[in-house]
XYZ file of C-alpha atoms in Angstrom:
533
model
C -31.711 24.953 6.006
C -28.234 23.524 5.883
C -27.208 21.297 8.756
C -24.246 22.172 10.952
C -22.214 19.456 12.700
C -22.808 19.394 16.444
C -19.568 17.693 17.393
C -19.963 18.007 21.156
C -23.440 16.473 21.210
C -22.306 13.744 18.834
C -19.375 12.801 21.057
C -21.608 12.762 24.133
C -23.863 10.231 22.402
C -20.867 8.109 21.375
C -19.621 8.059 24.982
C -23.057 6.949 26.133
C -23.196 4.144 23.568
C -19.558 2.936 23.604
C -18.278 4.100 26.982
C -16.131 7.084 27.986
C -12.843 5.502 26.914
C -13.977 5.259 23.286
C -13.513 8.999 22.686
C -10.180 10.830 22.825
C -10.086 14.619 23.073
C -6.806 15.286 24.866
C -4.365 17.346 22.821
C -1.490 14.861 22.992
C -3.523 12.036 21.457
C -5.086 14.309 18.851
C -1.670 15.664 17.842
C -0.396 12.100 17.511
C -3.439 11.144 15.433
C -2.874 14.105 13.129
C 0.824 13.449 12.505
C 1.454 12.409 8.942
C 4.400 11.825 6.627
C 2.949 14.051 3.922
C 3.325 17.301 5.865
C -0.386 18.187 5.962
C -1.223 20.698 8.693
C -4.494 19.370 10.123
C -5.951 19.538 13.620
C -7.981 16.417 14.321
C -11.223 17.391 16.137
C -11.649 14.055 17.950
C -10.711 10.378 17.798
C -13.111 7.471 18.335
C -11.967 3.867 18.775
C -14.455 1.143 17.881
C -13.969 -2.506 18.862
C -16.752 -4.300 16.975
C -19.109 -4.038 14.035
C -21.931 -3.193 16.444
C -19.919 -0.274 17.805
C -19.217 0.966 14.272
C -22.963 0.889 13.614
C -23.605 2.847 16.799
C -21.063 5.522 15.839
C -22.518 5.887 12.341
C -26.056 6.124 13.704
C -24.966 8.892 16.062
C -23.080 10.663 13.267
C -26.241 10.663 11.155
C -28.293 12.060 14.012
C -25.872 14.950 14.514
C -24.634 15.326 10.903
C -21.035 14.768 11.987
C -18.540 13.772 9.269
C -16.335 10.758 10.022
C -13.188 9.397 8.449
C -12.497 5.721 9.257
C -9.024 4.214 9.123
C -7.840 0.663 9.674
C -4.447 1.116 11.319
C -3.500 4.595 10.128
C -0.511 3.610 8.025
C -1.630 4.894 4.627
C 1.782 6.557 4.359
C 2.415 8.726 1.336
C -1.295 9.215 0.643
C -2.553 10.812 3.873
C -1.543 8.504 6.764
C -4.715 8.563 8.944
C -6.309 11.620 7.376
C -9.143 12.006 4.899
C -9.875 15.023 2.685
C -12.235 16.749 5.174
C -10.339 18.432 8.047
C -13.543 18.590 10.127
C -14.054 14.822 10.093
C -13.756 12.982 13.390
C -11.384 10.031 12.999
C -12.835 6.554 13.510
C -10.091 4.107 14.505
C -10.866 0.518 13.448
C -7.644 -1.050 14.735
C -9.611 -2.602 17.609
C -11.471 -4.871 15.165
C -9.024 -7.776 15.104
C -11.108 -10.811 14.188
C -9.203 -13.443 12.193
C -10.509 -16.869 11.169
C -8.832 -19.308 8.801
C -10.724 -21.627 6.471
C -7.926 -23.903 5.297
C -10.324 -26.309 3.605
C -11.233 -23.537 1.181
C -7.971 -21.571 1.203
C -9.530 -18.436 2.661
C -9.387 -16.172 5.707
C -11.861 -13.844 7.391
C -10.085 -10.663 8.450
C -11.152 -7.460 10.154
C -9.549 -4.013 9.663
C -7.162 -4.272 12.613
C -5.507 -7.494 11.423
C -1.924 -6.788 10.383
C 0.279 -8.402 7.785
C 2.362 -9.868 10.614
C -0.653 -11.362 12.398
C -2.022 -13.022 9.264
C 1.412 -14.368 8.315
C 1.893 -15.804 11.814
C -1.520 -17.476 11.704
C -0.650 -19.099 8.366
C 2.786 -20.353 9.397
C 3.003 -24.106 8.899
C -0.124 -24.244 6.716
C -0.321 -24.971 2.968
C -1.185 -21.308 2.307
C 0.313 -17.846 2.554
C -1.042 -14.319 2.159
C 0.675 -12.021 -0.296
C 2.242 -8.979 1.398
C 3.311 -5.491 0.433
C 6.713 -3.934 0.962
C 5.284 -1.678 3.650
C 5.482 -2.420 7.361
C 4.469 -5.732 8.894
C 2.153 -3.647 11.102
C -0.046 -2.354 8.274
C -3.643 -3.475 7.816
C -4.252 -6.192 5.242
C -7.852 -5.126 4.706
C -7.154 -1.395 4.607
C -4.567 -1.832 1.870
C -6.824 -4.227 -0.034
C -9.648 -1.679 -0.098
C -7.200 0.862 -1.536
C -6.395 -1.640 -4.319
C -2.898 -2.063 -2.934
C -0.232 -3.828 -4.960
C 1.423 -6.743 -3.161
C 4.634 -8.456 -4.234
C 2.951 -11.103 -6.343
C -0.599 -9.897 -6.923
C -3.213 -7.170 -6.841
C -4.767 -7.543 -3.422
C -8.280 -6.607 -4.510
C -8.347 -9.711 -6.719
C -8.332 -11.849 -3.560
C -11.613 -10.454 -2.178
C -14.492 -12.921 -1.820
C -17.065 -11.091 0.304
C -17.357 -8.000 2.485
C -19.192 -6.960 5.618
C -20.017 -3.244 5.430
C -21.810 -0.723 7.616
C -23.334 1.688 5.110
C -23.440 5.417 5.651
C -27.053 5.138 6.821
C -26.150 2.461 9.406
C -27.383 -0.573 7.444
C -25.269 -3.728 7.823
C -24.606 -5.240 4.384
C -22.889 -8.483 3.390
C -21.841 -8.889 -0.231
C -21.350 -11.896 -2.496
C -23.123 -14.948 -1.093
C -22.395 -13.713 2.434
C -25.900 -12.312 2.951
C -27.369 -15.848 2.811
C -26.844 -17.310 6.305
C -27.016 -20.880 4.956
C -24.718 -20.346 1.935
C -21.710 -22.664 1.658
C -20.156 -20.465 -1.047
C -19.225 -17.256 0.758
C -15.541 -18.135 0.970
C -15.429 -19.699 -2.478
C -17.070 -17.409 -4.993
C -16.894 -13.642 -5.090
C -19.720 -12.608 -7.375
C -22.796 -14.029 -5.679
C -26.085 -13.760 -7.536
C -27.549 -10.518 -8.828
C -25.550 -7.262 -8.911
C -22.002 -7.620 -7.592
C -21.716 -5.027 -4.829
C -18.235 -5.903 -3.549
C -16.325 -3.563 -5.910
C -18.456 -0.583 -4.818
C -16.556 -0.434 -1.541
C -13.042 -0.229 -2.968
C -11.743 3.358 -2.958
C -15.138 4.772 -2.070
C -16.906 6.394 0.860
C -20.227 4.555 0.818
C -19.682 2.516 3.956
C -17.237 1.295 6.584
C -15.909 -2.175 5.809
C -15.714 -4.148 9.049
C -14.630 -7.512 7.667
C -13.809 -9.476 4.534
C -13.154 -12.968 3.293
C -9.968 -13.095 1.226
C -8.494 -15.921 -0.811
C -5.078 -17.233 0.225
C -2.262 -18.339 -2.072
C -1.153 -22.002 -2.045
C 2.505 -22.453 -1.151
C 4.175 -23.598 -4.366
C 6.353 -26.661 -4.728
C 9.181 -24.402 -5.876
C 9.734 -20.655 -5.715
C 12.675 -18.768 -7.175
C 13.367 -15.042 -7.042
C 15.089 -13.492 -10.034
C 17.063 -10.252 -10.292
C 17.803 -8.969 -13.764
C 20.025 -5.941 -14.300
C 19.887 -3.391 -17.106
C 23.323 -2.045 -18.060
C 22.189 0.649 -20.518
C 19.389 2.933 -19.235
C 18.536 3.846 -22.826
C 17.355 0.256 -23.259
C 14.757 0.502 -20.465
C 11.716 0.502 -22.818
C 13.024 -2.601 -24.620
C 13.778 -4.207 -21.234
C 10.193 -3.564 -20.106
C 8.907 -5.002 -23.389
C 10.987 -8.162 -22.898
C 9.615 -8.573 -19.372
C 6.088 -8.023 -20.666
C 6.577 -10.693 -23.339
C 7.920 -13.112 -20.720
C 5.011 -12.439 -18.404
C 2.598 -13.261 -21.218
C 4.498 -16.285 -22.557
C 5.119 -17.895 -19.166
C 1.710 -17.106 -17.731
C 3.608 -15.431 -14.884
C 1.040 -14.208 -12.367
C 3.571 -12.466 -10.135
C 4.240 -8.751 -10.448
C 7.652 -7.763 -11.800
C 9.194 -4.784 -9.980
C 11.734 -2.674 -11.892
C 13.528 -0.183 -9.641
C 16.120 2.474 -10.318
C 19.471 2.434 -8.524
C 18.365 5.063 -5.999
C 15.429 2.880 -4.994
C 17.599 -0.228 -4.669
C 20.265 1.524 -2.589
C 17.711 3.112 -0.260
C 15.888 -0.205 0.207
C 18.798 -2.593 0.824
C 21.401 -0.149 2.168
C 19.865 0.959 5.473
C 18.789 -2.603 6.319
C 22.326 -3.920 5.794
C 23.808 -0.989 7.696
C 21.481 -1.507 10.671
C 22.346 -5.209 10.775
C 26.072 -4.464 10.750
C 25.565 -1.859 13.473
C 23.723 -4.427 15.616
C 26.789 -6.678 15.327
C 29.186 -3.917 16.354
C 30.374 -2.717 12.936
C 29.640 0.874 11.937
C 29.383 1.717 8.250
C 29.400 5.148 6.672
C 26.965 5.947 3.875
C 29.747 5.534 1.322
C 30.751 2.161 2.787
C 27.122 1.032 2.853
C 26.505 1.997 -0.748
C 29.751 0.325 -1.820
C 28.661 -2.850 -0.027
C 25.227 -2.850 -1.672
C 26.915 -1.996 -4.959
C 28.300 -5.544 -4.994
C 24.835 -6.793 -5.923
C 23.212 -3.629 -7.325
C 25.462 -3.188 -10.339
C 22.998 -1.747 -12.840
C 21.092 1.546 -13.235
C 17.846 -0.461 -13.236
C 17.083 -3.863 -11.698
C 14.026 -6.074 -12.195
C 12.838 -8.273 -9.342
C 10.266 -10.999 -9.823
C 9.238 -14.475 -8.799
C 8.909 -17.783 -10.579
C 6.742 -20.303 -8.778
C 5.069 -23.604 -9.558
C 6.307 -27.153 -9.945
C 10.044 -27.769 -10.230
C 9.643 -28.372 -13.942
C 7.686 -25.154 -14.478
C 10.230 -23.093 -12.554
C 13.146 -24.681 -14.419
C 11.519 -23.903 -17.768
C 10.804 -20.345 -16.668
C 14.399 -19.908 -15.552
C 15.707 -20.933 -18.969
C 13.295 -18.588 -20.733
C 14.294 -15.670 -18.500
C 17.983 -16.251 -19.098
C 17.526 -16.319 -22.862
C 15.409 -13.171 -22.941
C 17.125 -10.983 -20.340
C 20.853 -11.770 -20.466
C 21.373 -9.492 -23.499
C 20.404 -6.581 -21.221
C 22.615 -7.398 -18.227
C 23.270 -9.890 -15.437
C 20.505 -12.307 -14.424
C 20.624 -13.915 -10.981
C 18.361 -16.440 -9.296
C 17.992 -16.790 -5.540
C 16.159 -19.400 -3.518
C 15.271 -18.134 -0.043
C 16.993 -21.087 1.626
C 20.194 -20.291 -0.239
C 20.177 -16.678 0.927
C 19.469 -17.816 4.466
C 22.421 -20.227 4.298
C 24.814 -17.503 3.098
C 23.706 -15.184 5.902
C 24.178 -17.861 8.571
C 27.554 -19.101 7.306
C 28.930 -15.560 6.987
C 27.763 -14.883 10.535
C 29.519 -17.975 11.871
C 32.742 -16.990 10.093
C 32.612 -13.444 11.443
C 32.299 -11.869 8.002
C 30.110 -9.091 9.302
C 29.711 -7.112 6.106
C 28.926 -10.146 3.981
C 26.523 -11.360 6.645
C 24.813 -7.952 6.886
C 24.299 -7.769 3.130
C 23.032 -11.355 2.875
C 20.786 -10.835 5.895
C 19.260 -7.712 4.319
C 18.641 -9.463 0.998
C 17.109 -12.463 2.762
C 14.871 -10.246 4.893
C 13.585 -8.354 1.858
C 13.258 -11.497 -0.259
C 10.941 -12.912 2.383
C 8.329 -10.482 1.087
C 7.936 -12.625 -2.019
C 7.035 -15.593 0.224
C 4.430 -13.760 2.287
C 6.797 -12.919 5.161
C 6.322 -9.226 6.053
C 8.985 -7.072 7.673
C 9.357 -3.689 9.322
C 12.863 -3.278 7.918
C 11.628 -1.680 4.679
C 10.694 1.427 6.670
C 14.390 2.204 7.107
C 14.386 3.353 3.482
C 12.195 6.335 4.373
C 14.853 8.384 6.158
C 17.834 7.143 4.093
C 17.725 9.929 1.467
C 18.181 12.469 4.284
C 20.304 10.766 6.947
C 21.773 7.412 7.920
C 20.034 6.898 11.265
C 16.652 7.679 12.765
C 15.452 6.573 16.211
C 11.873 6.821 14.897
C 12.435 4.777 11.731
C 9.595 2.370 12.589
C 7.137 5.301 13.010
C 7.676 7.386 9.865
C 5.106 10.062 10.741
C 7.410 11.159 13.581
C 10.049 12.219 11.054
C 12.625 13.219 10.077
C 11.649 12.398 6.493
C 8.387 13.280 4.853
C 7.272 11.763 1.627
C 4.499 11.769 -0.925
C 3.583 8.932 -3.247
C 2.475 9.400 -6.838
C 1.310 6.174 -8.463
C 0.119 6.479 -12.066
C -0.740 3.607 -14.390
C 0.325 3.588 -18.023
C 0.562 1.255 -20.987
C 3.733 -0.850 -20.917
C 4.775 0.477 -24.321
C 8.184 1.738 -25.421
C 7.230 5.335 -26.106
C 5.084 5.720 -23.008
C 7.797 4.563 -20.604
C 10.350 6.904 -22.140
C 8.013 9.915 -22.147
C 6.756 9.310 -18.608
C 10.268 9.118 -17.148
C 11.254 12.269 -19.035
C 8.266 14.140 -17.578
C 9.086 12.841 -14.102
C 12.697 14.014 -14.366
C 11.653 17.412 -15.722
C 9.046 18.090 -13.038
C 11.075 16.936 -10.040
C 14.114 18.906 -11.235
C 11.998 22.029 -11.723
C 10.768 21.746 -8.129
C 14.143 20.741 -6.663
C 12.623 17.603 -5.124
C 14.473 14.268 -5.062
C 12.533 11.282 -6.351
C 13.011 7.550 -6.705
C 10.879 5.291 -8.852
C 9.830 1.672 -9.225
C 8.010 0.450 -12.328
C 5.707 -2.456 -11.499
C 4.522 -4.621 -14.376
C 1.021 -5.378 -13.085
C -0.030 -7.235 -16.227
C 1.688 -7.848 -19.532
C 0.139 -4.580 -20.779
C -0.080 -2.251 -17.752
C 2.723 -0.600 -15.815
C 2.446 1.128 -12.448
C 4.992 3.789 -11.531
C 5.607 4.231 -7.795
C 7.219 7.641 -7.396
C 8.475 8.658 -3.941
C 9.005 12.375 -3.340
C 11.121 12.889 -0.222
C 11.623 16.030 1.882
C 12.563 16.980 5.479
C 9.338 17.209 7.483
C 10.639 20.194 9.434
C 11.569 22.182 6.302
C 8.477 24.105 5.176
C 10.043 25.276 1.917
C 11.108 21.744 0.932
C 7.675 20.441 1.889
C 5.979 23.052 -0.297
C 8.252 22.188 -3.224
C 7.433 18.491 -2.879
C 3.706 19.213 -2.803
C 4.024 21.483 -5.827
C 5.893 18.708 -7.644
C 3.160 16.223 -6.736
C 0.509 18.663 -7.992
C 2.380 19.109 -11.271
C 2.809 15.359 -11.705
C -0.925 14.818 -11.261
C -1.835 17.553 -13.746
C 0.707 16.464 -16.341
C 0.170 12.728 -16.177
C -3.639 12.953 -16.079
C -3.526 15.247 -19.119
C -1.481 12.597 -20.926
C -3.950 9.846 -19.991
C -1.636 8.186 -17.464
C -4.097 7.997 -14.593
C -3.120 7.490 -10.946
C -4.699 4.442 -9.348
C -4.469 6.031 -5.871
C -4.062 9.622 -4.779
C -3.152 11.622 -1.703
C -5.927 13.219 0.329
C -5.253 16.481 -1.537
C -5.691 15.119 -5.059
C -9.015 13.278 -5.206
C -10.658 16.161 -7.038
C -7.982 16.149 -9.761
C -9.644 12.990 -11.098
C -13.067 14.586 -11.591
C -14.068 15.796 -15.052
C -17.113 18.128 -15.104
C -20.060 16.470 -16.777
C -18.550 12.985 -16.636
C -21.461 10.537 -16.139
C -19.136 8.168 -14.261
C -18.524 10.596 -11.410
C -22.147 11.746 -11.476
C -23.294 8.160 -10.940
C -20.814 7.682 -8.077
C -22.253 10.805 -6.420
C -25.807 9.508 -6.880
C -24.804 6.215 -5.255
C -23.393 8.251 -2.382
C -26.779 9.937 -1.967
C -28.462 6.527 -1.652
C -25.967 4.676 0.551
C -24.829 7.616 2.704
C -27.713 10.102 2.409
C -26.309 12.545 4.951
C -22.822 12.461 3.451
C -21.094 11.687 6.738
C -18.403 9.232 5.590
C -15.093 10.697 4.381
C -16.558 13.637 2.429
C -14.531 14.287 -0.734
C -12.768 10.912 -0.773
C -12.665 9.905 -4.447
C -16.435 10.450 -4.877
C -17.227 14.149 -5.589
C -18.630 15.926 -2.533
C -21.954 17.705 -3.037
C -21.600 20.084 -0.096
C -23.497 20.230 3.232
C -26.590 18.073 3.591
C -30.064 19.416 4.308
C -31.685 18.270 7.528
């Protein structure tokens, strides 16, 4: 007979094992846990907070005994894809933010991090050391490990490439260490990812086979010289050729940083609200028009590429010359050292040039991302398409703006870029949903599009249009072979092709590693339905 979750009995066992404070059932906390920027209407059945790997094991053992589905989250800031929520509305949420272990191994350029460690905490720990951790443009309060397991894209790298070993509680409660980490005497755990025998680490990226409770990640050495470049594109019709030139440069220079190419709407919504908030803090109020005119001093092109050159002084100088030669035919090319931007901001502040200071301060704050300095200021861009101010800007799930992210990958070829942008414009116009886009050159051959679909969270009709647009984008792009590398909680099944051996094998692995199917049912791996007791 099919098993039925016995949530009450399960929670009683968790209280016995972890203590009464580990389980939250009061409506206020459950409503807060269920809030999300995507506009999903979900009632969370319960919330459990674990504080150690042993407690995670205890929760999973109890969940197996009572056949209770769980959805773990690191810090609950998976904005645009589901926030804290998984695909199964009956899953009890397992909060891992209490796992905050952080150990540096500076001899080997590595760090051990647990799910609750934030970008800000890791950056602070590394301050004054020869290393930094690459960061994303999301909040400083997001989980480093959570984003890494989602294959998040940082400013200079793909985060998953930094993984060395994982600690995982499997769906059956087994504690697994990957790489060389399962040998207690190994001196290589922080040095070499692959171990000996089958490499299990990649199994736990974008899967639901286990709960990752810790990881060793490689750090990036601080370079002798780092220079940020901004290259404008005057003629939007030349975007495919512009992308091709950037791709050629990335290959020729061996540039391992990711080049971000954003449209004007993205640039204005990123820099504008940060500059406006800074001016406001200094007693100068700016209207939207004044803010956009101020930012327009530096955002002069329909598209702007942002990237980083780093290495020795000679390498950076050579890269600068190559960039100027290749990109100046398309538009203005500017180079900024972080110290220079900091100097402009400070001098303008001393002279009382509030607007100049606010703009320079915003650019400096955002440019810090390329150096591994996270910020919360990027979250101000969320509400900007709808209104200038929001008292809840640092907590996007509280509104007023909702948004969905659509992130397909595609070849960085002329025709593909043109066709993909045409489809994006057609679909968003048909659904009356505003969108902004950044094109990230992940490699010299692969482009990621980050499409933000924005809507008022309290407007049901606008929310439904945005979701319909996101559905249409998934269908259209997948049909064209431009596959998303992440999806919202509502779109995992759009990736499954009936009869595809790949997805069949992932489901068979699920049967072995999580035999009762309790972890995040339906997350990427096809769900097989209720388990038999």
